[in-house]
Coordinates of C-alpha atoms in Angstrom, one line a residue:
X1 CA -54.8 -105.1 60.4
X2 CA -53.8 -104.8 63.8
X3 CA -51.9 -107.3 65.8
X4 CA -52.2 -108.7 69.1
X5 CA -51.1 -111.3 71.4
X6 CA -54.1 -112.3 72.3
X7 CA -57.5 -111.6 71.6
X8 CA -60.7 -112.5 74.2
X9 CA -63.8 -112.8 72.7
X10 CA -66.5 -111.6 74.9
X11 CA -66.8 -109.0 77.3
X12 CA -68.4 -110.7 80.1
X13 CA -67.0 -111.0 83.4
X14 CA -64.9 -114.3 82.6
X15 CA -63.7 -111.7 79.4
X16 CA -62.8 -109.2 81.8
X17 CA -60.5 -111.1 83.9
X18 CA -58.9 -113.0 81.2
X19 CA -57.7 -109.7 79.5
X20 CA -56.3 -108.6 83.2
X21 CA -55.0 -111.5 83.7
X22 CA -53.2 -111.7 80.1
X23 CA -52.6 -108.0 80.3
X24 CA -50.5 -108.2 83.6
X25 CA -48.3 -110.5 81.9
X26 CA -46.9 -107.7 79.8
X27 CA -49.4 -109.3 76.6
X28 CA -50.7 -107.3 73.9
X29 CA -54.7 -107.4 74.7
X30 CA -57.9 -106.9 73.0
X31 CA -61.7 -107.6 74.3
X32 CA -63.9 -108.3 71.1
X33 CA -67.3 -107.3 72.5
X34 CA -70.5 -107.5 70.3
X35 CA -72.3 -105.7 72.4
X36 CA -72.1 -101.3 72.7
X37 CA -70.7 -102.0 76.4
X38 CA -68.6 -104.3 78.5
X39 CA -70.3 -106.7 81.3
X40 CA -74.1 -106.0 81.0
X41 CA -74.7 -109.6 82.6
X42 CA -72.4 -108.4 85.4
X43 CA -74.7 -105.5 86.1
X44 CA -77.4 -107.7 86.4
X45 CA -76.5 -110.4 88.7
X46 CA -77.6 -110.7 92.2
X47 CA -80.2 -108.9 91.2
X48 CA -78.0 -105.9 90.7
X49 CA -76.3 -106.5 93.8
X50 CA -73.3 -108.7 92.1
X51 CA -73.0 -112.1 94.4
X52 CA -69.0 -111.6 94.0
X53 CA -68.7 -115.7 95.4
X54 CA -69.5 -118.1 98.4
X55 CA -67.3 -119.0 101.3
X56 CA -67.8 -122.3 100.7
X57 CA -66.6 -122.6 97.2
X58 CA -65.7 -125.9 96.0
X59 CA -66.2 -128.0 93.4
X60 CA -69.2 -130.0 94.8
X61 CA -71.2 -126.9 94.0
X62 CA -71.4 -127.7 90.2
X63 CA -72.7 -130.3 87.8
X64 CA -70.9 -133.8 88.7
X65 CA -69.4 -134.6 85.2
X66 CA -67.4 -130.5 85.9
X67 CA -65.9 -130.9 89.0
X68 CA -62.4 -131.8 88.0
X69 CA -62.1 -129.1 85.6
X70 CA -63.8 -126.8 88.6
X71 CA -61.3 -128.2 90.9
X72 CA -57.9 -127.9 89.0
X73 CA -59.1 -123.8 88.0
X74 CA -60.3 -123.0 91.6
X75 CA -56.6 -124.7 92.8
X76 CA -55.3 -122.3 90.8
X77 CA -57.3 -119.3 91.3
X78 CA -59.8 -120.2 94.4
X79 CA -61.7 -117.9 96.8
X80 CA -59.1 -116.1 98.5
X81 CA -57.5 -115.5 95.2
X82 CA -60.6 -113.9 94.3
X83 CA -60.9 -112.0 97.5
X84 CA -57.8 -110.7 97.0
X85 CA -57.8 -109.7 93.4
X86 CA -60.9 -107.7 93.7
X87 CA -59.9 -106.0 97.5
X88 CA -56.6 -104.9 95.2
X89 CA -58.5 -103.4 92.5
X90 CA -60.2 -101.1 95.6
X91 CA -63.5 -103.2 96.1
X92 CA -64.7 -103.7 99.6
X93 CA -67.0 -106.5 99.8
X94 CA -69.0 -108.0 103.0
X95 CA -70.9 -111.6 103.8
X96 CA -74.6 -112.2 103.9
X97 CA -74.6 -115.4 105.1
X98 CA -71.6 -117.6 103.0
X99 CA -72.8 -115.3 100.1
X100 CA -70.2 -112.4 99.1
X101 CA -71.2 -109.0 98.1
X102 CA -69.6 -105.7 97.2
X103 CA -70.3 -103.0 100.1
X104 CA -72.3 -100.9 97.7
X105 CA -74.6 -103.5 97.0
X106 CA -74.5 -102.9 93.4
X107 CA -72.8 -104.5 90.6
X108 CA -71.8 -101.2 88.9
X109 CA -69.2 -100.9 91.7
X110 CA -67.9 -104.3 90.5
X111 CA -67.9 -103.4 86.9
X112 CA -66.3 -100.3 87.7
X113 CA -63.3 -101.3 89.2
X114 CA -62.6 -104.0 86.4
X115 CA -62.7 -101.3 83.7
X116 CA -60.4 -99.3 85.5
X117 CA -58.1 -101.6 85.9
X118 CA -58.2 -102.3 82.0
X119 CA -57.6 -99.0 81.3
X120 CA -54.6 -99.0 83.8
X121 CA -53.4 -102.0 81.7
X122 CA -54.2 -100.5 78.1
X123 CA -56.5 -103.1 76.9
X124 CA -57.6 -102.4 73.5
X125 CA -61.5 -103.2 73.6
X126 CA -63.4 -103.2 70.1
X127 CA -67.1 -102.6 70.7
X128 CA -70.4 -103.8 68.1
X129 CA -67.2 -106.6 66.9
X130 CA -69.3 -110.1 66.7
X131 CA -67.1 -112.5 65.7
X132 CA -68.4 -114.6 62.8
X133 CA -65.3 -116.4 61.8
X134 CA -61.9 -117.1 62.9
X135 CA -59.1 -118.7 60.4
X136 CA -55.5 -120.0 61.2
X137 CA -52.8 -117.9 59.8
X138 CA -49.1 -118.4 59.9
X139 CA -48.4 -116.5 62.7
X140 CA -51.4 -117.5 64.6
X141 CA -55.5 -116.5 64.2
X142 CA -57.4 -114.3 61.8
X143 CA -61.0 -113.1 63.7
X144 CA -63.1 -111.7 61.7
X145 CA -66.3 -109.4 62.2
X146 CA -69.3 -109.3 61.0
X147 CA -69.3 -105.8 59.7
X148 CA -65.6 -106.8 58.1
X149 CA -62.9 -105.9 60.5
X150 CA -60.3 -108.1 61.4
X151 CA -57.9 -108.4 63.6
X152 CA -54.5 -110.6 64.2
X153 CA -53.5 -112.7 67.2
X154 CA -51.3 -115.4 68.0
X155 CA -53.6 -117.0 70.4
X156 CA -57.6 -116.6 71.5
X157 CA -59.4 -116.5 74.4
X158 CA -63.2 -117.5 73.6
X159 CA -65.4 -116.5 76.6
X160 CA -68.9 -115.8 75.0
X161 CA -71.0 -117.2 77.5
X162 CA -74.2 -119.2 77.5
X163 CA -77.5 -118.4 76.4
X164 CA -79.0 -116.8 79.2
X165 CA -80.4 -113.1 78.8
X166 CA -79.8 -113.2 74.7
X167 CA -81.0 -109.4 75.0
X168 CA -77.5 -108.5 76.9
X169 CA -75.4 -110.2 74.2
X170 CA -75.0 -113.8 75.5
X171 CA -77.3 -115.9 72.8
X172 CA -75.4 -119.0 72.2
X173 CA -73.1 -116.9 69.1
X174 CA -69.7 -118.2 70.2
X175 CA -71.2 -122.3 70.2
X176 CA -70.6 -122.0 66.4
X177 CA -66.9 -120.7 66.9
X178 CA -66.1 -123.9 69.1
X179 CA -67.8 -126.1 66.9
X180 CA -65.2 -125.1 64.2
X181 CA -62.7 -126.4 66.1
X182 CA -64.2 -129.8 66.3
X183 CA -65.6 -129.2 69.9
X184 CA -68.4 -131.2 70.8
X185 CA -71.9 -129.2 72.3
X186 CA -74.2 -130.6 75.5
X187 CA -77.2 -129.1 74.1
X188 CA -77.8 -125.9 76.3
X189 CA -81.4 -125.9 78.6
X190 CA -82.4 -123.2 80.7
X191 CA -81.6 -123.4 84.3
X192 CA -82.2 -121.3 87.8
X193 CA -85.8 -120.9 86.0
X194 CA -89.0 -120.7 86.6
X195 CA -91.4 -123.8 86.3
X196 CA -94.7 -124.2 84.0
X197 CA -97.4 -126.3 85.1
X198 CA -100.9 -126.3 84.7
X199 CA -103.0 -127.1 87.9
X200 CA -105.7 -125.5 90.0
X201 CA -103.9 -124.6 93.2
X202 CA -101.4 -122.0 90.2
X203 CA -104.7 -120.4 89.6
X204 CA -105.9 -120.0 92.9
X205 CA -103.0 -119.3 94.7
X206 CA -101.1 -116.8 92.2
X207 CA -98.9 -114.4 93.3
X208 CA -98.8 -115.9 96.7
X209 CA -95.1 -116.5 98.4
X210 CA -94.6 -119.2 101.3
X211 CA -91.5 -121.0 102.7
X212 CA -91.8 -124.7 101.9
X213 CA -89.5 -127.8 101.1
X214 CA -89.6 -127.9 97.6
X215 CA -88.1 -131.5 95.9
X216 CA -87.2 -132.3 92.0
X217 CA -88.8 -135.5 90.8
X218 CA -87.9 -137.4 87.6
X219 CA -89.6 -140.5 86.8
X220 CA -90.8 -140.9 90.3
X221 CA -87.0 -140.4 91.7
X222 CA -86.2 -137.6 93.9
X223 CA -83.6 -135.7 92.0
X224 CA -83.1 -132.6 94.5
X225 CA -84.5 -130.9 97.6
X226 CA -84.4 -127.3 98.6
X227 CA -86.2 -125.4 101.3
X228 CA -86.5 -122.0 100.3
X229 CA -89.5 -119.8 99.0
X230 CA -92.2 -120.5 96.8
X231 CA -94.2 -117.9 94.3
X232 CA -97.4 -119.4 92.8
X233 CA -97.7 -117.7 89.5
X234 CA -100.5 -117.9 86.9
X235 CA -97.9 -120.1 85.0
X236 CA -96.7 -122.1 87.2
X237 CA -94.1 -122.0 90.2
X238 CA -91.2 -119.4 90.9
X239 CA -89.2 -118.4 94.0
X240 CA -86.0 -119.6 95.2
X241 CA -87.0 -123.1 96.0
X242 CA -88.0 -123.5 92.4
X243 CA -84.9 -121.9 90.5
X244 CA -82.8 -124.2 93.3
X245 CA -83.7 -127.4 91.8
X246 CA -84.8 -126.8 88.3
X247 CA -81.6 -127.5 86.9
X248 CA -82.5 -131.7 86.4
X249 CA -85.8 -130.5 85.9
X250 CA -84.9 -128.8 82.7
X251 CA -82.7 -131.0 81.2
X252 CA -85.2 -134.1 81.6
X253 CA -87.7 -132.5 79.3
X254 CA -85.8 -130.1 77.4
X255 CA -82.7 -131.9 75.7
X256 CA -84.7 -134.1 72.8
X257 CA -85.2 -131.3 70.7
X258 CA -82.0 -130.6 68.2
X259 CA -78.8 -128.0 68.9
X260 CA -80.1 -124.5 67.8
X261 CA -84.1 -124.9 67.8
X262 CA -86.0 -122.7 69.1
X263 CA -86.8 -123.6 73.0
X264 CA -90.6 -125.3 73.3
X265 CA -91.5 -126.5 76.4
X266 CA -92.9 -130.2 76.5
X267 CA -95.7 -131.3 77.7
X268 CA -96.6 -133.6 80.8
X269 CA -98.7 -135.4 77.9
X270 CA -96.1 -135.4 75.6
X271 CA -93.8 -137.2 78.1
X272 CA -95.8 -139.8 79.1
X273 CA -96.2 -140.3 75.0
X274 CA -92.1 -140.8 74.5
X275 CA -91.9 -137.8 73.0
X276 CA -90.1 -136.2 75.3
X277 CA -87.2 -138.0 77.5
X278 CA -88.8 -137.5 81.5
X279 CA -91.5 -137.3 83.4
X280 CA -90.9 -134.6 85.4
X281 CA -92.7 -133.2 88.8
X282 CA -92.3 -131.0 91.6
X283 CA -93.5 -132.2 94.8
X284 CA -93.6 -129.1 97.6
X285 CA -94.6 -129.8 101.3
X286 CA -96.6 -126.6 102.0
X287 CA -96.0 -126.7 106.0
X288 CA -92.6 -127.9 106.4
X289 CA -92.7 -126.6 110.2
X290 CA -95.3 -128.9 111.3
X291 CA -94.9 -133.0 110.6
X292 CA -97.7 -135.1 109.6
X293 CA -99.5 -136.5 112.2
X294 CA -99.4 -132.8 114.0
X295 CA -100.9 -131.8 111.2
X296 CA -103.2 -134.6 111.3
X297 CA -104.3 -133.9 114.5
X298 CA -104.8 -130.0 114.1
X299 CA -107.2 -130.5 111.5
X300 CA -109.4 -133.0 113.1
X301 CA -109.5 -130.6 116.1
X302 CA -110.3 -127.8 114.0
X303 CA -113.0 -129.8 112.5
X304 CA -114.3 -131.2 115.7
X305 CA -115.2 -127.4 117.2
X306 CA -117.2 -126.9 113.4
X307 CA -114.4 -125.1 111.5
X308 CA -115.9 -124.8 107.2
X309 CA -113.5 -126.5 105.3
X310 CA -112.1 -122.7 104.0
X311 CA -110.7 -122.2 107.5
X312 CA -108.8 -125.4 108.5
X313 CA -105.9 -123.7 108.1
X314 CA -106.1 -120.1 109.4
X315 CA -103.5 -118.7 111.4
X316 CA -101.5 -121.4 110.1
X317 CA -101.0 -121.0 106.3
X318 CA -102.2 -117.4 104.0
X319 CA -105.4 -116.5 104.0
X320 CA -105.6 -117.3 100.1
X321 CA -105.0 -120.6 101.3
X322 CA -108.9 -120.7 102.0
X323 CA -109.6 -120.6 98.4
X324 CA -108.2 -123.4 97.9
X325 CA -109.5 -125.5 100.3
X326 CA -113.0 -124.3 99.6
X327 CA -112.5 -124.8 95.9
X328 CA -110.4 -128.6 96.2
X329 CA -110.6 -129.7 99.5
X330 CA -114.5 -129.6 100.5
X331 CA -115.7 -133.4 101.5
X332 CA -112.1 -134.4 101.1
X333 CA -110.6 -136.7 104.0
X334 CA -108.1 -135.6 106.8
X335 CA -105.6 -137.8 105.6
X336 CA -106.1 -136.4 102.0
X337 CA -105.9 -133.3 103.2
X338 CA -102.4 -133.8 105.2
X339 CA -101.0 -135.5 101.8
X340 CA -101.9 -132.6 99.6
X341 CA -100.1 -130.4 102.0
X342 CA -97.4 -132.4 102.6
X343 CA -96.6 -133.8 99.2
X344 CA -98.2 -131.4 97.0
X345 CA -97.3 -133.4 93.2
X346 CA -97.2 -130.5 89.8
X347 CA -96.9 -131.8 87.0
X348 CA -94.3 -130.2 85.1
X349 CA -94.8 -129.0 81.6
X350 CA -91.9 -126.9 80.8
X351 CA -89.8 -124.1 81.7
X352 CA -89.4 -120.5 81.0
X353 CA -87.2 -119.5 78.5
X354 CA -83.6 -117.9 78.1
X355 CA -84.8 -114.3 78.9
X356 CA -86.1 -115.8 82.5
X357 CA -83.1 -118.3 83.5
X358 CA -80.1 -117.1 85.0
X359 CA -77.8 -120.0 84.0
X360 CA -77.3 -121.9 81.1
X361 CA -76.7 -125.7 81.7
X362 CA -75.1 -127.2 79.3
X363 CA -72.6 -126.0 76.6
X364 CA -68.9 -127.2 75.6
X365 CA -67.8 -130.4 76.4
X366 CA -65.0 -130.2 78.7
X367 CA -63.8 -133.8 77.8
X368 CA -62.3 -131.5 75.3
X369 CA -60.3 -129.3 77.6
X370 CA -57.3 -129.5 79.2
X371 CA -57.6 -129.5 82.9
X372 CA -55.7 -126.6 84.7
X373 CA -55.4 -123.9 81.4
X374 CA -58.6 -124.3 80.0
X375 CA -56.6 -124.9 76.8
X376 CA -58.3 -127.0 73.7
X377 CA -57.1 -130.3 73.4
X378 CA -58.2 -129.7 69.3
X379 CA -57.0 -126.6 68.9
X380 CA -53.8 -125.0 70.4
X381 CA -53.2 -121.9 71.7
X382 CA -57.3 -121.8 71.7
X383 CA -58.9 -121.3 75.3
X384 CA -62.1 -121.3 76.8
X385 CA -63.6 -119.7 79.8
X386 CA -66.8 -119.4 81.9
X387 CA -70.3 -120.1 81.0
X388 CA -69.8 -121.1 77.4
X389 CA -68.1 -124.2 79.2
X390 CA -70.3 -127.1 80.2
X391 CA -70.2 -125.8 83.9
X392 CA -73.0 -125.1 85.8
X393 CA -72.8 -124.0 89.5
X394 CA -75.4 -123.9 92.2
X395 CA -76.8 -120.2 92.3
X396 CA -75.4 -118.4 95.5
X397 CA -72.2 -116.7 93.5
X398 CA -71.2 -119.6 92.1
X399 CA -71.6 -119.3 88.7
X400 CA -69.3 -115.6 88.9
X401 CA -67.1 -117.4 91.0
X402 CA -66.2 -120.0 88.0
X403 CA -66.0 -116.9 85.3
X404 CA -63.7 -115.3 87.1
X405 CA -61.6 -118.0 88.4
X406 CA -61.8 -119.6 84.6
X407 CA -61.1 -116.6 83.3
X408 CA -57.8 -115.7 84.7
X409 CA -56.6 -119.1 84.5
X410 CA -57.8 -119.0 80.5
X411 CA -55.7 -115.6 80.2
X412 CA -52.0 -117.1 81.1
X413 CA -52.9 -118.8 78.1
X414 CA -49.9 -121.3 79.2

């Protein structure tokens, strides 16, 4: 059985880091990876283009009850740490807006340059090794494998990520290897998702993009508002806007249902019965650039020189937009008109599932871990790191931003 100093379990980005960070302290290293390769999330993100971090990176970017955890790790390991420790390892990265990406817009280039600099380090890296147990030992921890190998450390790094994209290794596995420990689980929900809701103007309008003002309502309270864009698919809503503030969204309808069921969206129905815990809506102003009574008067021009009802809005919103106002709006009022536009209401039925979100909102309760190392408070010389962690971040690099900050804090293992 071979022995290490520590072993990380997981090979995602926060993984990565960890074993560099652990690795430059002289440590004996080894990634446990269930998957055939290291960071396949990483390769995806930014849609391939890796969104590195965000100038503006704070804690006020992530989920309220995380932000002293967020702050004491980024106080330790902040942007320009990150900057730096990626420009050292040879990656050039630029700003799109307060968004950072590598040069080469692609997130090979960052994956790249972190397995080199493993390699420079000698981290030992055991592929197709999901963990399935871990036991104490004298001189420290005994993983074990499914398939039977084991391995020896004196202290563990668990980074195994949430339960987005379960198809690239991150399915919820390592919830059950915290949960040994005595950790506590907020149920996981998908988040940065895409919306379900069954109404007329989906149907019409599908596969249709605009920019709109886009707002999160739960139980008739304004939760969230984004501006952004808007894609009406034959399910539902996507598009920017719609990832942006489906995070309370999510967790309002989706967190009755036990730990470790199978996701099933709730209905609108269903809510209203007290079967599920919110009522949830999105309410989207479909001509943010023009107010109401402009609006207003615009239409009752239009309808004073004998514009049909399909064409009050030409040259103003899509073309498809005529459909709908031929199909819902003919005989309707001007002022019901200027409401539907303004404060279109969906009713929300339920979300897409895990191999559509990009984050995962929920996960281990931090109340458990010490603030600053990431160490457990149940279990020492047992750290966590990344999206495993109750911490969810807004999407704009935020979310790689905390894996890799976590992550290199988690690897002192102080």
């Amino acid at each position: 059985m071979q022995k290490f100093d520590i072993a990380i379990l997981g090979g995602g980005a926060a993984g990565i880091i960890a074993a560099i960070s652990a690795g430059r302290k002289g440590k004996k290293v080894v990634i446990c990876e269930k998957m055939p390769q290291l960071g396949k999330k990483i390769l995806i993100s930014g849609a391939g283009r890796c969104n590195i971090s965000n100038h503006d990176l704070s804690e006020a970017h992530y989920n309220p009850e995380a932000r002293g955890i967020v702050k004491s790790v980024f106080s330790r390991f902040g942007r320009e740490r990150i900057e730096k420790f990626f420009n050292e390892l040879g990656l050039k990265f630029y700003s799109d807006g307060k968004r950072i990406f590598p040069v080469t817009n692609q997130a090979a280039s960052v994956l790249k340059v972190l397995e080199e600099e493993l390699k420079n380090l000698k981290i030992s890296i055991e592929f197709d090794f999901e963990v399935n147990h871990i036991a104490g030992s004298a001189n420290g921890f005994i993983v074990k494998s499914k398939s039977g190998k084991t391995i020896s450390c004196d202290s563990i790094v668990i980074t195994g990520g949430g339960k987005t994209y379960p198809s690239l290794g991150s399915d919820g596995s390592c919830y059950g290897l915290a949960k040994a420990f005595g950790h506590k689980i907020i149920e996981p929900v998908p988040s940065a998702v895409p919306l379900l809701a069954k109404d007329r103007f989906c149907h019409l309008l599908q596969g249709q993009k605009i920019q709109c003002i886009a707002k999160s309502i739960i139980d008739g309270k304004i939760q969230k508002e984004i501006e952004g864009e808007l894609l009406f698919t034959k399910y539902g809503l996507s598009g920017t806007a719609i990832l942006d503030i489906s995070e309370d969204i999510s967790i309002a309808i989706n967190r009755l249902a036990p730990l470790d069921t199978p996701f099933a969206p709730i209905s609108a129905q269903q809510c209203l019965a007290g079967l599920g815990k919110k009522l949830a809506q999105v309410s989207i102003d479909i001509a943010p650039f023009m107010n109401a009574a402009e609006l207003k008067e615009e239409i009752k021009r239009r309808i004073q020189k004998g514009s049909a009802v399909e064409n009050l809005m030409i040259g103003i919103l899509p073309n498809k937009f005529s459909l709908v106002f031929r199909d819902l709006f003919k005989g309707a009022s001007v002022e019901k008109i200027v409401d539907m536009l303004k404060d279109k209401r969906f009713d929300i039925i339920g979300a897409k599932g895990w191999n559509e979100a990009e984050f995962t909102a929920g996960g281990l309760d931090i109340k458990d871990i010490k603030e600053g190392t990431l160490e457990s408070k149940l279990k020492k010389k047992v750290y966590f790191a990344g999206e495993i962690l109750n911490v969810n971040g807004e999407r704009g690099g935020y979310n790689l931003a905390w894996a890799w900050a976590s992550g290199f804090v988690a690897g002192l293992t102080e």
